[in-house]
């Protein structure tokens, strides 16, 4: 089969201009930026349990030579040296807090709560576990108002110039930055030797209850002598002898006199005299 191509006109392509070099580079960068933004929007945000996975890191714990009481005493001194207020100091647990204020916004306040737990390791060493909680607060102002009752308008609320300020917690999160805890562990290591010496000398009874001196037992008090009674002479130490009880009085015999006659009693007539024969 033969095809005649004489009547077919060839296709003509018009020449297109290429973009100048100075415009092609910004366009390429804009396309890459849009791609990156699109990929970032498609990424899934990890949940809390995915962020807080159990790992083999030692961010929140460290081992030290010495007893657990000495380690906690060194931790207490480390917190005091950094301006923390100690809330609880026990032989194996110490907690304190420190307040902050935003320099740019006076209504923003923050507080760090630091907890230290010390446990014996078994070979004469101790393991110190730490965790710090950062809490953010915002100052809230509320104005007081008073109600005034009018017979025509009813109750009208009028604002009063006084206002109450209160802190409202906005967020709370555990600090996970390793450098923050590394600084605390370095301070604890420096204070460990002085804490051991203080506990061995017994100058920290709160951290070492066994170092307290035992209390001497007081002898029992002697019973007081009984007070003298009216029958005993004054000043004698002997108790008064009880008086013998008197015998009850015997009843008297009945009287032989005749009982007087009553007013209404009838008297017997006198007997008639007898004449001699």
mmCIF file of C-alpha atoms in Angstrom:
data_model
loop_
_atom_site.group_PDB
_atom_site.id
_atom_site.type_symbol
_atom_site.label_atom_id
_atom_site.label_comp_id
_atom_site.label_asym_id
_atom_site.label_seq_id
_atom_site.Cartn_x
_atom_site.Cartn_y
_atom_site.Cartn_z
ATOM 1 C CA UNK A 1 0.000 0.000 0.000
ATOM 2 C CA UNK A 2 1.469 3.293 -1.090
ATOM 3 C CA UNK A 3 0.540 6.545 0.519
ATOM 4 C CA UNK A 4 0.887 9.743 -1.452
ATOM 5 C CA UNK A 5 2.332 12.468 0.791
ATOM 6 C CA UNK A 6 2.296 15.280 -1.763
ATOM 7 C CA UNK A 7 -0.859 16.889 -0.404
ATOM 8 C CA UNK A 8 0.272 16.710 3.166
ATOM 9 C CA UNK A 9 1.860 19.827 4.530
ATOM 10 C CA UNK A 10 4.670 19.431 6.992
ATOM 11 C CA UNK A 11 4.025 20.626 10.611
ATOM 12 C CA UNK A 12 5.874 23.687 11.651
ATOM 13 C CA UNK A 13 6.990 24.312 15.256
ATOM 14 C CA UNK A 14 7.352 27.812 16.469
ATOM 15 C CA UNK A 15 10.495 28.594 18.440
ATOM 16 C CA UNK A 16 9.768 29.468 22.117
ATOM 17 C CA UNK A 17 12.002 31.727 24.122
ATOM 18 C CA UNK A 18 13.663 30.315 27.191
ATOM 19 C CA UNK A 19 13.442 32.213 30.461
ATOM 20 C CA UNK A 20 16.434 34.291 31.321
ATOM 21 C CA UNK A 21 18.842 32.866 33.852
ATOM 22 C CA UNK A 22 18.047 35.565 36.399
ATOM 23 C CA UNK A 23 14.368 34.471 36.538
ATOM 24 C CA UNK A 24 14.864 30.691 36.395
ATOM 25 C CA UNK A 25 16.748 30.449 39.740
ATOM 26 C CA UNK A 26 14.076 32.203 41.877
ATOM 27 C CA UNK A 27 11.366 30.127 40.240
ATOM 28 C CA UNK A 28 13.230 26.946 41.083
ATOM 29 C CA UNK A 29 13.680 28.009 44.680
ATOM 30 C CA UNK A 30 10.012 28.873 44.998
ATOM 31 C CA UNK A 31 9.062 25.432 43.724
ATOM 32 C CA UNK A 32 11.359 23.708 46.199
ATOM 33 C CA UNK A 33 10.005 25.794 49.062
ATOM 34 C CA UNK A 34 6.449 24.900 48.150
ATOM 35 C CA UNK A 35 7.379 21.232 48.100
ATOM 36 C CA UNK A 36 8.961 21.434 51.516
ATOM 37 C CA UNK A 37 5.891 23.173 52.940
ATOM 38 C CA UNK A 38 3.644 20.541 51.456
ATOM 39 C CA UNK A 39 5.707 17.710 52.920
ATOM 40 C CA UNK A 40 5.756 19.380 56.330
ATOM 41 C CA UNK A 41 1.971 19.684 56.281
ATOM 42 C CA UNK A 42 1.669 15.989 55.509
ATOM 43 C CA UNK A 43 3.898 14.827 58.382
ATOM 44 C CA UNK A 44 2.080 13.393 61.434
ATOM 45 C CA UNK A 45 2.662 15.051 64.821
ATOM 46 C CA UNK A 46 3.891 12.463 67.359
ATOM 47 C CA UNK A 47 1.667 11.802 70.338
ATOM 48 C CA UNK A 48 2.696 12.124 73.980
ATOM 49 C CA UNK A 49 3.428 8.428 74.416
ATOM 50 C CA UNK A 50 5.569 8.454 71.260
ATOM 51 C CA UNK A 51 7.573 11.409 72.540
ATOM 52 C CA UNK A 52 7.987 9.881 76.023
ATOM 53 C CA UNK A 53 9.413 6.504 75.087
ATOM 54 C CA UNK A 54 11.465 4.475 77.560
ATOM 55 C CA UNK A 55 15.100 4.588 76.482
ATOM 56 C CA UNK A 56 18.432 3.533 77.966
ATOM 57 C CA UNK A 57 19.586 7.106 78.543
ATOM 58 C CA UNK A 58 20.592 8.454 81.959
ATOM 59 C CA UNK A 59 19.103 11.919 81.656
ATOM 60 C CA UNK A 60 17.190 11.685 84.932
ATOM 61 C CA UNK A 61 19.508 9.449 86.998
ATOM 62 C CA UNK A 62 23.144 9.213 88.002
ATOM 63 C CA UNK A 63 25.226 7.001 90.318
ATOM 64 C CA UNK A 64 27.405 8.358 93.124
ATOM 65 C CA UNK A 65 29.706 6.798 95.694
ATOM 66 C CA UNK A 66 28.338 6.916 99.213
ATOM 67 C CA UNK A 67 25.098 6.318 101.026
ATOM 68 C CA UNK A 68 21.709 7.462 99.798
ATOM 69 C CA UNK A 69 21.388 9.839 102.764
ATOM 70 C CA UNK A 70 24.651 11.563 101.855
ATOM 71 C CA UNK A 71 23.549 11.868 98.221
ATOM 72 C CA UNK A 72 20.240 13.480 99.182
ATOM 73 C CA UNK A 73 21.983 15.837 101.595
ATOM 74 C CA UNK A 74 24.320 16.894 98.776
ATOM 75 C CA UNK A 75 21.294 17.390 96.528
ATOM 76 C CA UNK A 76 19.629 19.569 99.157
ATOM 77 C CA UNK A 77 22.716 21.753 99.368
ATOM 78 C CA UNK A 78 22.878 21.991 95.578
ATOM 79 C CA UNK A 79 19.306 23.267 95.406
ATOM 80 C CA UNK A 80 19.928 25.774 98.185
ATOM 81 C CA UNK A 81 22.985 27.055 96.339
ATOM 82 C CA UNK A 82 20.859 27.840 93.274
ATOM 83 C CA UNK A 83 18.155 29.789 95.119
ATOM 84 C CA UNK A 84 15.572 27.023 95.538
ATOM 85 C CA UNK A 85 13.201 26.980 98.493
ATOM 86 C CA UNK A 86 13.203 23.561 100.158
ATOM 87 C CA UNK A 87 9.676 22.221 100.641
ATOM 88 C CA UNK A 88 10.572 18.757 101.988
ATOM 89 C CA UNK A 89 13.849 17.303 103.291
ATOM 90 C CA UNK A 90 13.812 13.619 104.214
ATOM 91 C CA UNK A 91 16.662 11.087 104.448
ATOM 92 C CA UNK A 92 15.952 9.748 100.940
ATOM 93 C CA UNK A 93 13.847 12.492 99.335
ATOM 94 C CA UNK A 94 14.235 16.239 98.777
ATOM 95 C CA UNK A 95 11.936 18.650 96.921
ATOM 96 C CA UNK A 96 12.075 22.390 96.339
ATOM 97 C CA UNK A 97 10.759 25.120 94.048
ATOM 98 C CA UNK A 98 11.978 28.322 92.411
ATOM 99 C CA UNK A 99 9.931 31.202 90.940
ATOM 100 C CA UNK A 100 10.577 33.153 87.752
ATOM 101 C CA UNK A 101 8.979 36.139 86.044
ATOM 102 C CA UNK A 102 9.016 37.076 82.374
ATOM 103 C CA UNK A 103 11.154 40.166 81.817
ATOM 104 C CA UNK A 104 9.077 41.345 78.867
ATOM 105 C CA UNK A 105 5.627 40.553 80.247
ATOM 106 C CA UNK A 106 4.875 41.187 83.913
ATOM 107 C CA UNK A 107 1.741 39.026 83.770
ATOM 108 C CA UNK A 108 3.684 35.857 82.918
ATOM 109 C CA UNK A 109 5.102 33.841 85.804
ATOM 110 C CA UNK A 110 6.861 30.486 85.915
ATOM 111 C CA UNK A 111 7.772 28.002 88.628
ATOM 112 C CA UNK A 112 10.163 25.042 88.591
ATOM 113 C CA UNK A 113 9.477 22.215 91.057
ATOM 114 C CA UNK A 114 12.551 20.023 91.540
ATOM 115 C CA UNK A 115 12.299 16.521 93.046
ATOM 116 C CA UNK A 116 15.241 14.357 94.159
ATOM 117 C CA UNK A 117 14.950 10.687 95.186
ATOM 118 C CA UNK A 118 17.925 8.676 96.441
ATOM 119 C CA UNK A 119 18.087 4.874 96.683
ATOM 120 C CA UNK A 120 20.947 2.548 97.707
ATOM 121 C CA UNK A 121 22.562 0.584 94.900
ATOM 122 C CA UNK A 122 23.724 -2.340 97.025
ATOM 123 C CA UNK A 123 27.506 -2.013 96.720
ATOM 124 C CA UNK A 124 27.968 1.057 98.898
ATOM 125 C CA UNK A 125 26.867 3.460 96.153
ATOM 126 C CA UNK A 126 23.640 5.362 95.624
ATOM 127 C CA UNK A 127 21.467 6.174 92.616
ATOM 128 C CA UNK A 128 19.972 9.659 92.436
ATOM 129 C CA UNK A 129 16.776 10.152 90.414
ATOM 130 C CA UNK A 130 15.700 13.693 89.566
ATOM 131 C CA UNK A 131 12.797 15.312 87.734
ATOM 132 C CA UNK A 132 11.850 18.951 87.297
ATOM 133 C CA UNK A 133 8.379 20.276 86.492
ATOM 134 C CA UNK A 134 7.936 23.651 84.789
ATOM 135 C CA UNK A 135 4.613 25.392 85.404
ATOM 136 C CA UNK A 136 3.492 28.607 83.686
ATOM 137 C CA UNK A 137 1.017 31.049 85.230
ATOM 138 C CA UNK A 138 -0.812 34.122 83.952
ATOM 139 C CA UNK A 139 -2.000 37.015 86.079
ATOM 140 C CA UNK A 140 -5.761 37.493 85.950
ATOM 141 C CA UNK A 141 -7.427 40.632 87.276
ATOM 142 C CA UNK A 142 -11.067 40.690 88.343
ATOM 143 C CA UNK A 143 -12.851 43.883 89.408
ATOM 144 C CA UNK A 144 -15.338 43.887 92.251
ATOM 145 C CA UNK A 145 -18.877 45.176 91.704
ATOM 146 C CA UNK A 146 -21.582 46.239 94.124
ATOM 147 C CA UNK A 147 -25.362 46.040 93.596
ATOM 148 C CA UNK A 148 -27.505 49.036 94.474
ATOM 149 C CA UNK A 149 -31.255 48.578 94.758
ATOM 150 C CA UNK A 150 -33.512 51.358 93.383
ATOM 151 C CA UNK A 151 -37.275 51.322 93.603
ATOM 152 C CA UNK A 152 -37.678 52.497 89.989
ATOM 153 C CA UNK A 153 -34.819 50.793 88.155
ATOM 154 C CA UNK A 154 -34.408 47.726 90.358
ATOM 155 C CA UNK A 155 -30.959 46.316 91.166
ATOM 156 C CA UNK A 156 -28.114 48.130 89.398
ATOM 157 C CA UNK A 157 -24.558 46.729 89.420
ATOM 158 C CA UNK A 158 -21.910 49.418 89.779
ATOM 159 C CA UNK A 159 -18.170 48.676 89.432
ATOM 160 C CA UNK A 160 -15.948 49.413 92.396
ATOM 161 C CA UNK A 161 -12.351 50.583 92.079
ATOM 162 C CA UNK A 162 -10.857 47.583 93.973
ATOM 163 C CA UNK A 163 -9.675 44.524 92.011
ATOM 164 C CA UNK A 164 -8.332 41.091 92.905
ATOM 165 C CA UNK A 165 -5.259 39.568 91.240
ATOM 166 C CA UNK A 166 -4.872 35.812 90.949
ATOM 167 C CA UNK A 167 -2.490 33.463 89.140
ATOM 168 C CA UNK A 168 -4.033 30.961 86.732
ATOM 169 C CA UNK A 169 -2.011 27.949 85.610
ATOM 170 C CA UNK A 170 -1.755 27.764 81.830
ATOM 171 C CA UNK A 171 0.670 24.869 81.241
ATOM 172 C CA UNK A 172 2.669 22.222 83.080
ATOM 173 C CA UNK A 173 5.427 20.062 81.579
ATOM 174 C CA UNK A 174 8.412 18.012 82.746
ATOM 175 C CA UNK A 175 11.766 19.444 81.696
ATOM 176 C CA UNK A 176 13.555 16.995 79.393
ATOM 177 C CA UNK A 177 16.664 19.016 78.513
ATOM 178 C CA UNK A 178 19.714 16.990 79.475
ATOM 179 C CA UNK A 179 21.994 20.002 80.050
ATOM 180 C CA UNK A 180 19.667 21.222 82.793
ATOM 181 C CA UNK A 181 20.126 18.025 84.824
ATOM 182 C CA UNK A 182 23.851 17.765 84.028
ATOM 183 C CA UNK A 183 24.429 21.046 85.847
ATOM 184 C CA UNK A 184 22.585 19.763 88.919
ATOM 185 C CA UNK A 185 24.581 16.519 88.986
ATOM 186 C CA UNK A 186 27.835 18.474 88.793
ATOM 187 C CA UNK A 187 26.794 20.565 91.788
ATOM 188 C CA UNK A 188 25.797 17.417 93.687
ATOM 189 C CA UNK A 189 29.198 15.845 93.016
ATOM 190 C CA UNK A 190 30.958 18.909 94.430
ATOM 191 C CA UNK A 191 28.826 18.925 97.598
ATOM 192 C CA UNK A 192 29.042 15.177 98.223
ATOM 193 C CA UNK A 193 32.220 15.226 100.324
ATOM 194 C CA UNK A 194 30.944 17.948 102.682
ATOM 195 C CA UNK A 195 27.592 16.149 103.004
ATOM 196 C CA UNK A 196 29.358 12.913 104.029
ATOM 197 C CA UNK A 197 31.400 14.735 106.657
ATOM 198 C CA UNK A 198 28.307 16.446 108.066
ATOM 199 C CA UNK A 199 26.380 13.177 108.351
ATOM 200 C CA UNK A 200 29.297 11.318 109.958
ATOM 201 C CA UNK A 201 29.702 14.065 112.543
ATOM 202 C CA UNK A 202 25.962 14.075 113.314
ATOM 203 C CA UNK A 203 25.406 17.751 112.539
ATOM 204 C CA UNK A 204 22.466 17.014 110.227
ATOM 205 C CA UNK A 205 19.976 15.109 112.396
ATOM 206 C CA UNK A 206 17.181 15.629 109.866
ATOM 207 C CA UNK A 207 19.127 13.635 107.258
ATOM 208 C CA UNK A 208 20.574 11.101 109.728
ATOM 209 C CA UNK A 209 18.074 10.138 112.433
ATOM 210 C CA UNK A 210 20.513 7.552 113.918
ATOM 211 C CA UNK A 211 22.942 10.337 114.832
ATOM 212 C CA UNK A 212 20.554 11.891 117.320
ATOM 213 C CA UNK A 213 21.517 11.468 120.968
ATOM 214 C CA UNK A 214 19.283 9.086 122.914
ATOM 215 C CA UNK A 215 17.153 10.719 125.507
ATOM 216 C CA UNK A 216 17.965 9.835 129.137
ATOM 217 C CA UNK A 217 15.141 8.173 131.002
ATOM 218 C CA UNK A 218 13.860 10.220 133.920
ATOM 219 C CA UNK A 219 13.368 8.323 137.218
ATOM 220 C CA UNK A 220 9.773 7.866 138.299
ATOM 221 C CA UNK A 221 8.509 10.337 140.840
ATOM 222 C CA UNK A 222 7.844 9.146 144.387
ATOM 223 C CA UNK A 223 4.200 9.195 145.506
ATOM 224 C CA UNK A 224 3.343 12.131 147.741
ATOM 225 C CA UNK A 225 2.625 11.483 151.418
ATOM 226 C CA UNK A 226 -1.051 11.648 152.376
ATOM 227 C CA UNK A 227 -2.233 14.896 153.908
ATOM 228 C CA UNK A 228 -2.679 14.841 157.743
ATOM 229 C CA UNK A 229 -6.233 14.593 158.960
ATOM 230 C CA UNK A 230 -7.847 16.448 161.861
ATOM 231 C CA UNK A 231 -7.236 13.574 164.259
ATOM 232 C CA UNK A 232 -3.487 13.271 163.615
ATOM 233 C CA UNK A 233 -0.955 15.762 165.060
ATOM 234 C CA UNK A 234 0.505 18.264 162.630
ATOM 235 C CA UNK A 235 3.942 17.493 161.323
ATOM 236 C CA UNK A 236 3.870 13.752 162.081
ATOM 237 C CA UNK A 237 4.606 11.475 159.157
ATOM 238 C CA UNK A 238 2.392 8.669 160.467
ATOM 239 C CA UNK A 239 -1.109 8.529 159.049
ATOM 240 C CA UNK A 240 -3.962 9.180 161.470
ATOM 241 C CA UNK A 241 -5.509 6.111 163.021
ATOM 242 C CA UNK A 242 -9.205 5.753 162.369
ATOM 243 C CA UNK A 243 -11.467 6.391 165.342
ATOM 244 C CA UNK A 244 -13.524 3.470 166.694
ATOM 245 C CA UNK A 245 -17.122 3.683 165.780
ATOM 246 C CA UNK A 246 -19.566 4.102 168.718
ATOM 247 C CA UNK A 247 -22.078 1.382 169.458
ATOM 248 C CA UNK A 248 -25.696 2.194 168.642
ATOM 249 C CA UNK A 249 -27.819 3.274 171.624
ATOM 250 C CA UNK A 250 -30.008 0.601 173.194
ATOM 251 C CA UNK A 251 -33.741 1.342 173.161
ATOM 252 C CA UNK A 252 -35.168 2.331 176.578
ATOM 253 C CA UNK A 253 -37.802 0.023 178.254
ATOM 254 C CA UNK A 254 -41.382 1.067 177.899
ATOM 255 C CA UNK A 255 -42.713 3.378 180.607
ATOM 256 C CA UNK A 256 -44.990 1.892 183.316
ATOM 257 C CA UNK A 257 -47.090 4.989 183.638
ATOM 258 C CA UNK A 258 -50.570 4.694 182.208
ATOM 259 C CA UNK A 259 -51.244 6.485 179.061
ATOM 260 C CA UNK A 260 -53.334 9.594 179.540
ATOM 261 C CA UNK A 261 -56.939 9.255 178.654
ATOM 262 C CA UNK A 262 -58.307 11.080 175.764
ATOM 263 C CA UNK A 263 -60.940 13.704 175.903
ATOM 264 C CA UNK A 264 -63.566 11.513 174.255
ATOM 265 C CA UNK A 265 -62.736 8.357 176.317
ATOM 266 C CA UNK A 266 -65.479 7.228 178.770
ATOM 267 C CA UNK A 267 -64.433 6.902 182.440
ATOM 268 C CA UNK A 268 -65.565 3.888 184.467
ATOM 269 C CA UNK A 269 -67.843 4.743 187.480
ATOM 270 C CA UNK A 270 -66.260 4.336 190.955
ATOM 271 C CA UNK A 271 -67.018 1.161 192.777
ATOM 272 C CA UNK A 272 -69.695 1.278 195.567
ATOM 273 C CA UNK A 273 -68.374 1.070 199.087
ATOM 274 C CA UNK A 274 -69.028 -2.186 200.849
ATOM 275 C CA UNK A 275 -70.792 -2.059 204.298
ATOM 276 C CA UNK A 276 -69.494 -4.378 206.986
ATOM 277 C CA UNK A 277 -71.959 -7.005 208.163
#
